[in-house]
Short mmCIF file of C-alpha atoms in Angstrom, two decimals:
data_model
loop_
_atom_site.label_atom_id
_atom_site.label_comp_id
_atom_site.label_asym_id
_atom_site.label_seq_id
_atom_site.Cartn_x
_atom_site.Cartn_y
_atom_site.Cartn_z
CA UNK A 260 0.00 0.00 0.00
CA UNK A 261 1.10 3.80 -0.82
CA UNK A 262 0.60 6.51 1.27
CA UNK A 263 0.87 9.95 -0.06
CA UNK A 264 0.54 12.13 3.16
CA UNK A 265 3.26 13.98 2.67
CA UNK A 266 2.11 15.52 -0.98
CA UNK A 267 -1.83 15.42 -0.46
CA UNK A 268 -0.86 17.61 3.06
CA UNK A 269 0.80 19.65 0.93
CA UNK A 270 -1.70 20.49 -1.52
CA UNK A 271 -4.72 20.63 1.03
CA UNK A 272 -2.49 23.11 2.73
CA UNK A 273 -1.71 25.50 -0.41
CA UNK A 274 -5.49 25.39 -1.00
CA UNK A 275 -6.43 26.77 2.25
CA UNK A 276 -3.30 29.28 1.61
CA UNK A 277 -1.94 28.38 4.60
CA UNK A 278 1.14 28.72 5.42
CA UNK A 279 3.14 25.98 7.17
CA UNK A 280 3.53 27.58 10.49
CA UNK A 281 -0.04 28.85 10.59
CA UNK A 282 -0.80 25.09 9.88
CA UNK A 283 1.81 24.19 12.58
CA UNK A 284 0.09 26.61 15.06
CA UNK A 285 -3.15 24.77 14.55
CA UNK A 286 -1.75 21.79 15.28
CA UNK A 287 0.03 22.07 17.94
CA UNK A 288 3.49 21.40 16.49
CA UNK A 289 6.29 23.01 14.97
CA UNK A 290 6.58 24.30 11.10
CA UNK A 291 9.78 21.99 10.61
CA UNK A 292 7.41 19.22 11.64
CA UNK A 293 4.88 20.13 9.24
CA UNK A 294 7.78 20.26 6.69
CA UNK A 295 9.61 17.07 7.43
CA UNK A 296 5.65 15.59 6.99
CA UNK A 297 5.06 17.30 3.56
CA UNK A 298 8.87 16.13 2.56
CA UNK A 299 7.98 12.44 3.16
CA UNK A 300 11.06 12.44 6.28
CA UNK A 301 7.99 11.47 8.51
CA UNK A 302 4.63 11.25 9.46
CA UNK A 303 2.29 12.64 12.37
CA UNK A 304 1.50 10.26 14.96
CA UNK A 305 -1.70 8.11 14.53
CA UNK A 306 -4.17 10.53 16.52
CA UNK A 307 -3.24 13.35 14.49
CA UNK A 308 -4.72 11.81 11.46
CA UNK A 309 -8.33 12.50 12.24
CA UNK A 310 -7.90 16.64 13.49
CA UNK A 311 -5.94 16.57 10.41
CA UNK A 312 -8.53 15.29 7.86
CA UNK A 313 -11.46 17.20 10.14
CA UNK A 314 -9.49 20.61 9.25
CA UNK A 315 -9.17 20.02 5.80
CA UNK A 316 -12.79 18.37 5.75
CA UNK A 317 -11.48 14.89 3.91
CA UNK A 318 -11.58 11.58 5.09
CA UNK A 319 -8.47 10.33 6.73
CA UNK A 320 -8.02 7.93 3.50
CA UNK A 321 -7.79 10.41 1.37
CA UNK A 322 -5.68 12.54 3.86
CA UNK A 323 -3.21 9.28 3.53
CA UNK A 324 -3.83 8.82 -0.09
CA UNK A 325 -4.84 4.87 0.39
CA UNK A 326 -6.27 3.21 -2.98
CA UNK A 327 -5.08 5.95 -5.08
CA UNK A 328 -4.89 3.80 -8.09
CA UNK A 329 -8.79 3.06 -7.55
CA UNK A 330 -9.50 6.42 -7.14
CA UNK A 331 -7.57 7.46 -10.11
CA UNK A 332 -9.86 4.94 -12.28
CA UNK A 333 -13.54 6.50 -10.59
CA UNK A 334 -12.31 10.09 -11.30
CA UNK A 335 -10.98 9.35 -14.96
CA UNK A 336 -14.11 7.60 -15.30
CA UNK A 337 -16.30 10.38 -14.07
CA UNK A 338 -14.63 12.99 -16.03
CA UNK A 339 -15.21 10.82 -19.25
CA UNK A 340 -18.72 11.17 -18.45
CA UNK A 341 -18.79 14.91 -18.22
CA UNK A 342 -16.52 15.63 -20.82
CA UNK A 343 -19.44 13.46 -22.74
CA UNK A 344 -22.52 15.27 -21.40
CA UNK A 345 -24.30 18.44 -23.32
CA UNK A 346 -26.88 18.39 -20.97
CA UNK A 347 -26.05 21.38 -18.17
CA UNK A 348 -28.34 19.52 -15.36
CA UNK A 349 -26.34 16.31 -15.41
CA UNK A 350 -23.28 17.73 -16.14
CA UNK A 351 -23.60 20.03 -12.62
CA UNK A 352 -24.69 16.81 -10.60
CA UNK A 353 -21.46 14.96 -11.69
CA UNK A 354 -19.18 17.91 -11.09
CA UNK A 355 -20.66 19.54 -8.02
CA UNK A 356 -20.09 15.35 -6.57
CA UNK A 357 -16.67 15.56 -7.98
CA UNK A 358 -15.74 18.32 -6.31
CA UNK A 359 -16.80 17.41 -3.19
CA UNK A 360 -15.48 14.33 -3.06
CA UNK A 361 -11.87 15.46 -4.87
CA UNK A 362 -11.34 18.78 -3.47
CA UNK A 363 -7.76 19.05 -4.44
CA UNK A 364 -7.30 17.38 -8.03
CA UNK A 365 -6.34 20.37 -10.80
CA UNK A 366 -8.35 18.26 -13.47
CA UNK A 367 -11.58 18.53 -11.50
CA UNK A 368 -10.78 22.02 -10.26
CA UNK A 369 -10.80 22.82 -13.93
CA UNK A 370 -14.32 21.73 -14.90
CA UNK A 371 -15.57 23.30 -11.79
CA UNK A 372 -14.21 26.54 -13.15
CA UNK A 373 -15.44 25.91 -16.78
CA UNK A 374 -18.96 24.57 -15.48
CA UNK A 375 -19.24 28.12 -13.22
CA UNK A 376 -17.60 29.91 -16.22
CA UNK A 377 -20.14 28.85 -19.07
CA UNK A 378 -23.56 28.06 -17.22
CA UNK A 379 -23.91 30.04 -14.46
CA UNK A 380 -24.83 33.94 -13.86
CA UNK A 381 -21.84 35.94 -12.70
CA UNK A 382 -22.54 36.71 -9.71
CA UNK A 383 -19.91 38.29 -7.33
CA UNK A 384 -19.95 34.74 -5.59
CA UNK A 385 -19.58 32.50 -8.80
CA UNK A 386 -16.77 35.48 -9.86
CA UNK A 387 -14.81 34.81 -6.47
CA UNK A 388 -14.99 31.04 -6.94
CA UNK A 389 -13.87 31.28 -10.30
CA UNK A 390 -10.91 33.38 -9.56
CA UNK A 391 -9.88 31.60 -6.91
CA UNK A 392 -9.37 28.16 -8.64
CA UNK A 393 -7.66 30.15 -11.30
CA UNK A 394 -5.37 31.43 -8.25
CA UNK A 395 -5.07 27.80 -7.01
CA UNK A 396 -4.24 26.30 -10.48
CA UNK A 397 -2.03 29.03 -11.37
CA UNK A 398 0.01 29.06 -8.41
CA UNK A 399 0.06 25.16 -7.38
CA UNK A 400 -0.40 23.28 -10.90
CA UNK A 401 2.30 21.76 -12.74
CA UNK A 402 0.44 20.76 -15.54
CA UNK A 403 1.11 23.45 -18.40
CA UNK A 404 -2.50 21.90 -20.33
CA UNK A 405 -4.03 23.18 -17.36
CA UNK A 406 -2.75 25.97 -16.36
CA UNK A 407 -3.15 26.95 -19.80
CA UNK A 408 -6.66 26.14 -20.01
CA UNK A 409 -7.17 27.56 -16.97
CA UNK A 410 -5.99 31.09 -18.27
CA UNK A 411 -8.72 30.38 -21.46
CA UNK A 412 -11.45 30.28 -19.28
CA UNK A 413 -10.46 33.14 -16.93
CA UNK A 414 -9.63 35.36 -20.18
CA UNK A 415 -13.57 34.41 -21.32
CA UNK A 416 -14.54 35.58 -17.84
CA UNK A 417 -13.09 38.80 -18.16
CA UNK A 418 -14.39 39.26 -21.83
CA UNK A 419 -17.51 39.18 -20.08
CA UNK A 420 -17.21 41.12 -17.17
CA UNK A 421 -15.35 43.82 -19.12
CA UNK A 422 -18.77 44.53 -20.82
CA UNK A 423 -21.06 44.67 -17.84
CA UNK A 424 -21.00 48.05 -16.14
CA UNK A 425 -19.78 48.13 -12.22
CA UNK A 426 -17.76 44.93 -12.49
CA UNK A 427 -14.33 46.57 -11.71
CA UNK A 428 -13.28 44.50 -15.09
CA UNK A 429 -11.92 46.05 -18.50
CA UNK A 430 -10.98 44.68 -21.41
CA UNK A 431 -6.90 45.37 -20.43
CA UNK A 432 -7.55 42.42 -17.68
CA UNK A 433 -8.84 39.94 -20.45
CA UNK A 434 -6.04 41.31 -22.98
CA UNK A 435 -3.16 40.50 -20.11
CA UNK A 436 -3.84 37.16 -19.87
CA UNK A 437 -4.33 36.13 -23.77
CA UNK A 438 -0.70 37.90 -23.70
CA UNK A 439 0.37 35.53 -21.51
CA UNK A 440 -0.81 32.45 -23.17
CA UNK A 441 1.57 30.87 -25.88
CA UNK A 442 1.14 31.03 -29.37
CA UNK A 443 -0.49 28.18 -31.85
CA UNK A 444 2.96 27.37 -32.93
CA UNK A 445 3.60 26.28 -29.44
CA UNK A 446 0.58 24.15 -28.91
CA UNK A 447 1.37 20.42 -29.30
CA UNK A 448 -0.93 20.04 -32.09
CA UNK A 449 1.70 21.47 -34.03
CA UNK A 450 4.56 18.97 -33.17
CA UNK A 451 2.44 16.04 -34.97
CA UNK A 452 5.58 16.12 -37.43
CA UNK A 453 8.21 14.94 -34.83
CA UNK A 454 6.32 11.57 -34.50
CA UNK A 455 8.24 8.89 -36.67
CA UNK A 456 7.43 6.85 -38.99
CA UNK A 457 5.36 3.70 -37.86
CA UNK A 458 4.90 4.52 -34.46
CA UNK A 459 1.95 3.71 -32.05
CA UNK A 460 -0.76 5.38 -32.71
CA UNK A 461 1.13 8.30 -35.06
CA UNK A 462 -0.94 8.54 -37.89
CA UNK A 463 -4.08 8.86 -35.45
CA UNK A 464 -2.02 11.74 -33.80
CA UNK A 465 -1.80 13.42 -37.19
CA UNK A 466 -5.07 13.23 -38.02
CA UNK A 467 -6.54 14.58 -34.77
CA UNK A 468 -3.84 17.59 -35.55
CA UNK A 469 -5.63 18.19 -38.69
CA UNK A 470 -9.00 17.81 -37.05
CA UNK A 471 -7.80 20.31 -34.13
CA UNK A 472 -6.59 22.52 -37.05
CA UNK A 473 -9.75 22.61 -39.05
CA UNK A 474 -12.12 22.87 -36.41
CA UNK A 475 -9.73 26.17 -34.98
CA UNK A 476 -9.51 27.72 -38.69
CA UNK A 477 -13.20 27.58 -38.48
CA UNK A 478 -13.63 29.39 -35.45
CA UNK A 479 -11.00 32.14 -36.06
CA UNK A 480 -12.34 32.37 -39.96
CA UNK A 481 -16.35 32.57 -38.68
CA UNK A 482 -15.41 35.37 -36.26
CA UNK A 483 -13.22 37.69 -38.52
CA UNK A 484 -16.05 37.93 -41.15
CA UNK A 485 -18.65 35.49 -41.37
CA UNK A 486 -20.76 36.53 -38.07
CA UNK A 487 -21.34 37.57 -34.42
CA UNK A 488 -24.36 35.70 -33.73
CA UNK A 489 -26.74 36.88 -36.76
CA UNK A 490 -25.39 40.42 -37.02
CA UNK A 491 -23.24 40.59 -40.41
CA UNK A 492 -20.52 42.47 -40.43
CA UNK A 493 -20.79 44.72 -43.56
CA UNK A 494 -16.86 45.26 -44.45
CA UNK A 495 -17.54 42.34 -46.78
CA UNK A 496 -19.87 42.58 -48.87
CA UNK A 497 -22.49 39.83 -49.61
CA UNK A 498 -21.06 38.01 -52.50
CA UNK A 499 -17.64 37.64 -50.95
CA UNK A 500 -19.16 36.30 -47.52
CA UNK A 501 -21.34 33.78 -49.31
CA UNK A 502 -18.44 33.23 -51.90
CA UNK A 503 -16.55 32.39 -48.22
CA UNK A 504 -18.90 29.91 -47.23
CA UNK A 505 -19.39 28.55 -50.60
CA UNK A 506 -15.60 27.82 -50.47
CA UNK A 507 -15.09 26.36 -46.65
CA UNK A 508 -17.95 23.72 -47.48
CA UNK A 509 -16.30 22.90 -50.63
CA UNK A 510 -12.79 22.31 -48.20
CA UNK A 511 -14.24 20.49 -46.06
CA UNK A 512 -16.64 18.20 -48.40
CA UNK A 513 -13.51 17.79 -49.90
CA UNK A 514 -11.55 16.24 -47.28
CA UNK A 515 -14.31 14.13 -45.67
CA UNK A 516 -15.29 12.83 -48.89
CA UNK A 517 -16.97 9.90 -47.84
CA UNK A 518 -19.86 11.97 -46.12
CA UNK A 519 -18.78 11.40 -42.22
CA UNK A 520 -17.72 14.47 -41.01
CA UNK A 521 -15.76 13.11 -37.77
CA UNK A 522 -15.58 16.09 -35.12
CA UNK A 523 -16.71 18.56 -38.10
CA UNK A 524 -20.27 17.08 -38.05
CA UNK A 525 -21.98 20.11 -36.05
CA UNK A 526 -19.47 23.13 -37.49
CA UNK A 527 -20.60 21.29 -41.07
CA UNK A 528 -24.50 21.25 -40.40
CA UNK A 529 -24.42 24.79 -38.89
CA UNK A 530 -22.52 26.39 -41.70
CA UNK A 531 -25.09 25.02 -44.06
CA UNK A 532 -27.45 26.60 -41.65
CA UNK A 533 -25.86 29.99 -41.37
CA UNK A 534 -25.64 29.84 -45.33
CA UNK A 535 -29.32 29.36 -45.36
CA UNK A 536 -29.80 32.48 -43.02
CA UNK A 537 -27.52 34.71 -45.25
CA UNK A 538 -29.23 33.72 -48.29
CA UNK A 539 -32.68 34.26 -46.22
CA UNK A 540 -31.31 38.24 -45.42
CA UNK A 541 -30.89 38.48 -49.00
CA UNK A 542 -34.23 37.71 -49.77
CA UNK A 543 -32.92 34.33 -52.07
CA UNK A 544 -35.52 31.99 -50.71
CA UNK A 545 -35.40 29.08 -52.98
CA UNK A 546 -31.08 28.85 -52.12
CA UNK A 547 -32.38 29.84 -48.29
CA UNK A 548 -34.39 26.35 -47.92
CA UNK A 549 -32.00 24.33 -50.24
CA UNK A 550 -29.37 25.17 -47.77
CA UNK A 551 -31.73 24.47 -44.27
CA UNK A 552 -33.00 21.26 -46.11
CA UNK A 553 -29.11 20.10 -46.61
CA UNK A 554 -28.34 21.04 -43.03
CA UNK A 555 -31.53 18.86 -42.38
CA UNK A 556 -30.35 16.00 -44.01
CA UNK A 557 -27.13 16.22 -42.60
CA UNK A 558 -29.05 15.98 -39.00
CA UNK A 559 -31.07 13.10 -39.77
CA UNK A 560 -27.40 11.18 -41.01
CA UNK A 561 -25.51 12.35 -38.23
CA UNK A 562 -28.40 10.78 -35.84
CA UNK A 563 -28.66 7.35 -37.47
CA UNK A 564 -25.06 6.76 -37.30
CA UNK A 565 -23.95 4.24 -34.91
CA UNK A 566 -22.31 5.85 -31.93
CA UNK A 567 -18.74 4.79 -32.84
CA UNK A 568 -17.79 4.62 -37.23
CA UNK A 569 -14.81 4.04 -38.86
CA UNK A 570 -13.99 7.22 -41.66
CA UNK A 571 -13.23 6.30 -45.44
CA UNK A 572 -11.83 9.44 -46.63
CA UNK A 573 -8.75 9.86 -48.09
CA UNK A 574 -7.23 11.78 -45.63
CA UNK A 575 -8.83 10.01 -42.63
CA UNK A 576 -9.05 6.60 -43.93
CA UNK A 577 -9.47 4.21 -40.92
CA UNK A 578 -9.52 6.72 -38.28
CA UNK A 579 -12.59 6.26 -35.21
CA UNK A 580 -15.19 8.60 -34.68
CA UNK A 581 -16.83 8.61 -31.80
CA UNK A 582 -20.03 10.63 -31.82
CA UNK A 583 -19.42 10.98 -28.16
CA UNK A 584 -17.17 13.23 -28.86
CA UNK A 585 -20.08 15.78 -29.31
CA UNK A 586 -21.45 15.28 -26.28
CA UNK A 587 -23.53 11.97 -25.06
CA UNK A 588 -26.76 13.80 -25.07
CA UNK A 589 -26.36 15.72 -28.36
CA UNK A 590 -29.20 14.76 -30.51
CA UNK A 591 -28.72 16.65 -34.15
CA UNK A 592 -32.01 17.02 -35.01
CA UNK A 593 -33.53 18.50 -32.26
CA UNK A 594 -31.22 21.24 -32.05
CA UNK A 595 -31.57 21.70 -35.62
CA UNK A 596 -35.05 22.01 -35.69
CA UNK A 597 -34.42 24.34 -32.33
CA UNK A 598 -32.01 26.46 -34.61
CA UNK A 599 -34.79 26.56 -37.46
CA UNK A 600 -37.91 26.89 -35.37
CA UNK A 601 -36.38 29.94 -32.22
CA UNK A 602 -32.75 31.24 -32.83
CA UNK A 603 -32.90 32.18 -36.69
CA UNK A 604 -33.75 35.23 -37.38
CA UNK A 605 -36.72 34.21 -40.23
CA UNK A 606 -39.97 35.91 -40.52
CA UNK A 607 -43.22 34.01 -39.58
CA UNK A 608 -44.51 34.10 -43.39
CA UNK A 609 -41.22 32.45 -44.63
CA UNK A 610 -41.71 30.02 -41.95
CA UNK A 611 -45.68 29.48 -43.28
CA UNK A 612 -44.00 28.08 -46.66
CA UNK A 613 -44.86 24.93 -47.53
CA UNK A 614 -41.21 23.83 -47.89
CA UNK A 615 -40.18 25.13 -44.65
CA UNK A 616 -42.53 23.23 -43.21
CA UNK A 617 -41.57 20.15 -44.51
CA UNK A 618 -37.73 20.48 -43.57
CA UNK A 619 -38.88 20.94 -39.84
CA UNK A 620 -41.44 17.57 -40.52
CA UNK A 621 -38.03 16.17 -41.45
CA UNK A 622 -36.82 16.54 -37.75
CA UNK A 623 -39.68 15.74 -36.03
#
């Protein structure tokens, strides 16, 4: 059996922000005993254990770090299940337990602070829980993929904040920390190349870089002139944006030949749907509904796969694709018929047209 006092001690203590004489003074005992304990030199005798775990409200187990291996498998396990979830309710009952139960691991720490971050009101409370995690992770976390993540979500934070009046927030807060965070060229998607030939798992790699790459040109593409929400930027005028569109689809039609999309599938059916909208502002009806009815189809095809399919294309012949990977509870035609129905900006008499009608009798 393992025990783990020494560095579990140490991170319970840096959570609390404690330093190891105010812990000592708690205690009863001196800050080099405290030190020689986080060190691993010794332990606390036996009935120390429980005022110990009472303080840092964990169970004396986990103060010791017993069956760390089995915990390791229930919290990878659990996080799988999050990571899979689109549905808020579920995901807060899995991470709210998690939290609880695994105060002090960075990887739940991090979900905490993305589930507060994206689906809940920003409160002053929800802000100071937010920004202390970020504290915590930034100060005690050795893992760069989370610190770095970390700084994402705090930098989205402040994006917001800076726009709501009386938060104490500006825009130079949110600007400070994208400075700090490293550039694409530094991300290990870009280091696919150093893989050699014929090694585990390499092509995979490669092909989740390309994937990674796609699915980021997209969202840095979109933003710069495409949309913000359904408000057009005019800079560009019509025919280029819809020439734009036009010429991503072709791309990526082009590389997923055979028709399975892999982790494109939603940015694929919503571009069709955004064309559709664009075409609608222009008052091009017919190429309007040709576009919703594609995005449609694509919904209906994504649904009927099989949760797990093996790609044909060219470029990602034999790879897995795991519909998972959009979320467990993400049903494609229900939020396509949500998009068509409430968020698009259409006018009641297009959606009285007999065609329209039948697309949304398509997703029923």
């Amino acid at each position: 059996m393992n025990i783990y006092f020494g560095e579990n001690l140490k991170n319970l203590r840096r959570n609390k922000n404690l330093t190891q004489e105010k812990l000592a003074d708690f205690l009863g005992v001196s800050f080099q005993t405290v030190s020689k304990w986080e060190r691993g030199d010794n332990y606390p005798d036996i009935t120390l254990l429980p005022e110990i775990a009472t303080f840092f409200k964990v169970s004396v187990d986990d103060l010791l770090g017993i069956n760390r291996a089995e915990n390791e498998k229930e919290i990878l396990k659990a996080i799988e299940e999050y990571d899979n979830l689109t549905d808020t309710d579920l995901k807060q009952e899995i991470i709210y337990k998690l939290k609880e139960k695994h105060p002090n691991d960075f990887r739940i720490l991090l979900r905490y602070m993305t589930y507060l971050v994206h689906f809940k009101e920003n409160t002053p409370e929800n802000v100071a829980k937010i920004i202390a995690i970020y504290e915590n992770i930034k100060q005690n976390c050795n893992n760069d993929k989370i610190r770095i993540s970390a700084k994402r979500h705090i930098a989205e934070l402040y994006k917001g904040l800076s726009e709501k009046e009386g938060s104490g927030i500006t825009f130079e807060d949110c600007d400070k920390i994208i400075k700090e965070m490293p550039r694409m060229r530094d991300g290990q998607e870009m280091f696919c190349f150093y893989y050699p030939k014929n090694y585990p798992n390499g092509d995979e790699i490669i092909m989740d870089t390309l994937e990674e790459q796609f699915l980021l040109l997209n969202t840095v593409y979109s933003h710069y002139f495409h949309y913000n929400g359904f408000s057009y930027d005019r800079n560009f005028s019509d025919e280029w944006v819809l020439s734009a569109f036009k010429k991503e689809l072709d791309f990526l039609n082009f590389v997923y030949d055979d028709g399975n999309y892999g982790k494109m599938w939603r940015t694929v059916m919503y571009m069709y749907g955004h064309l559709g909208v664009r075409y609608f502002q222009l008052k091009d009806f017919p190429k309007a509904l040709e576009n919703f009815r594609t995005m449609a189809e694509l919904a209906i095809k994504f649904d009927s796969l099989e949760r797990k399919t093996i790609m044909h294309s060219v470029m990602f012949e034999g790879k897995e694709f795991d519909k998972h990977t959009l979320g467990s509870t993400y049903v494609a035609k229900s939020q396509i018929k949500h998009l068509l129905t409430n968020k698009y900006p259409l006018l009641d008499e297009f959606k009285e047209q007999k065609e329209f009608k039948e697309i949304i009798k398509m997703l029923d």
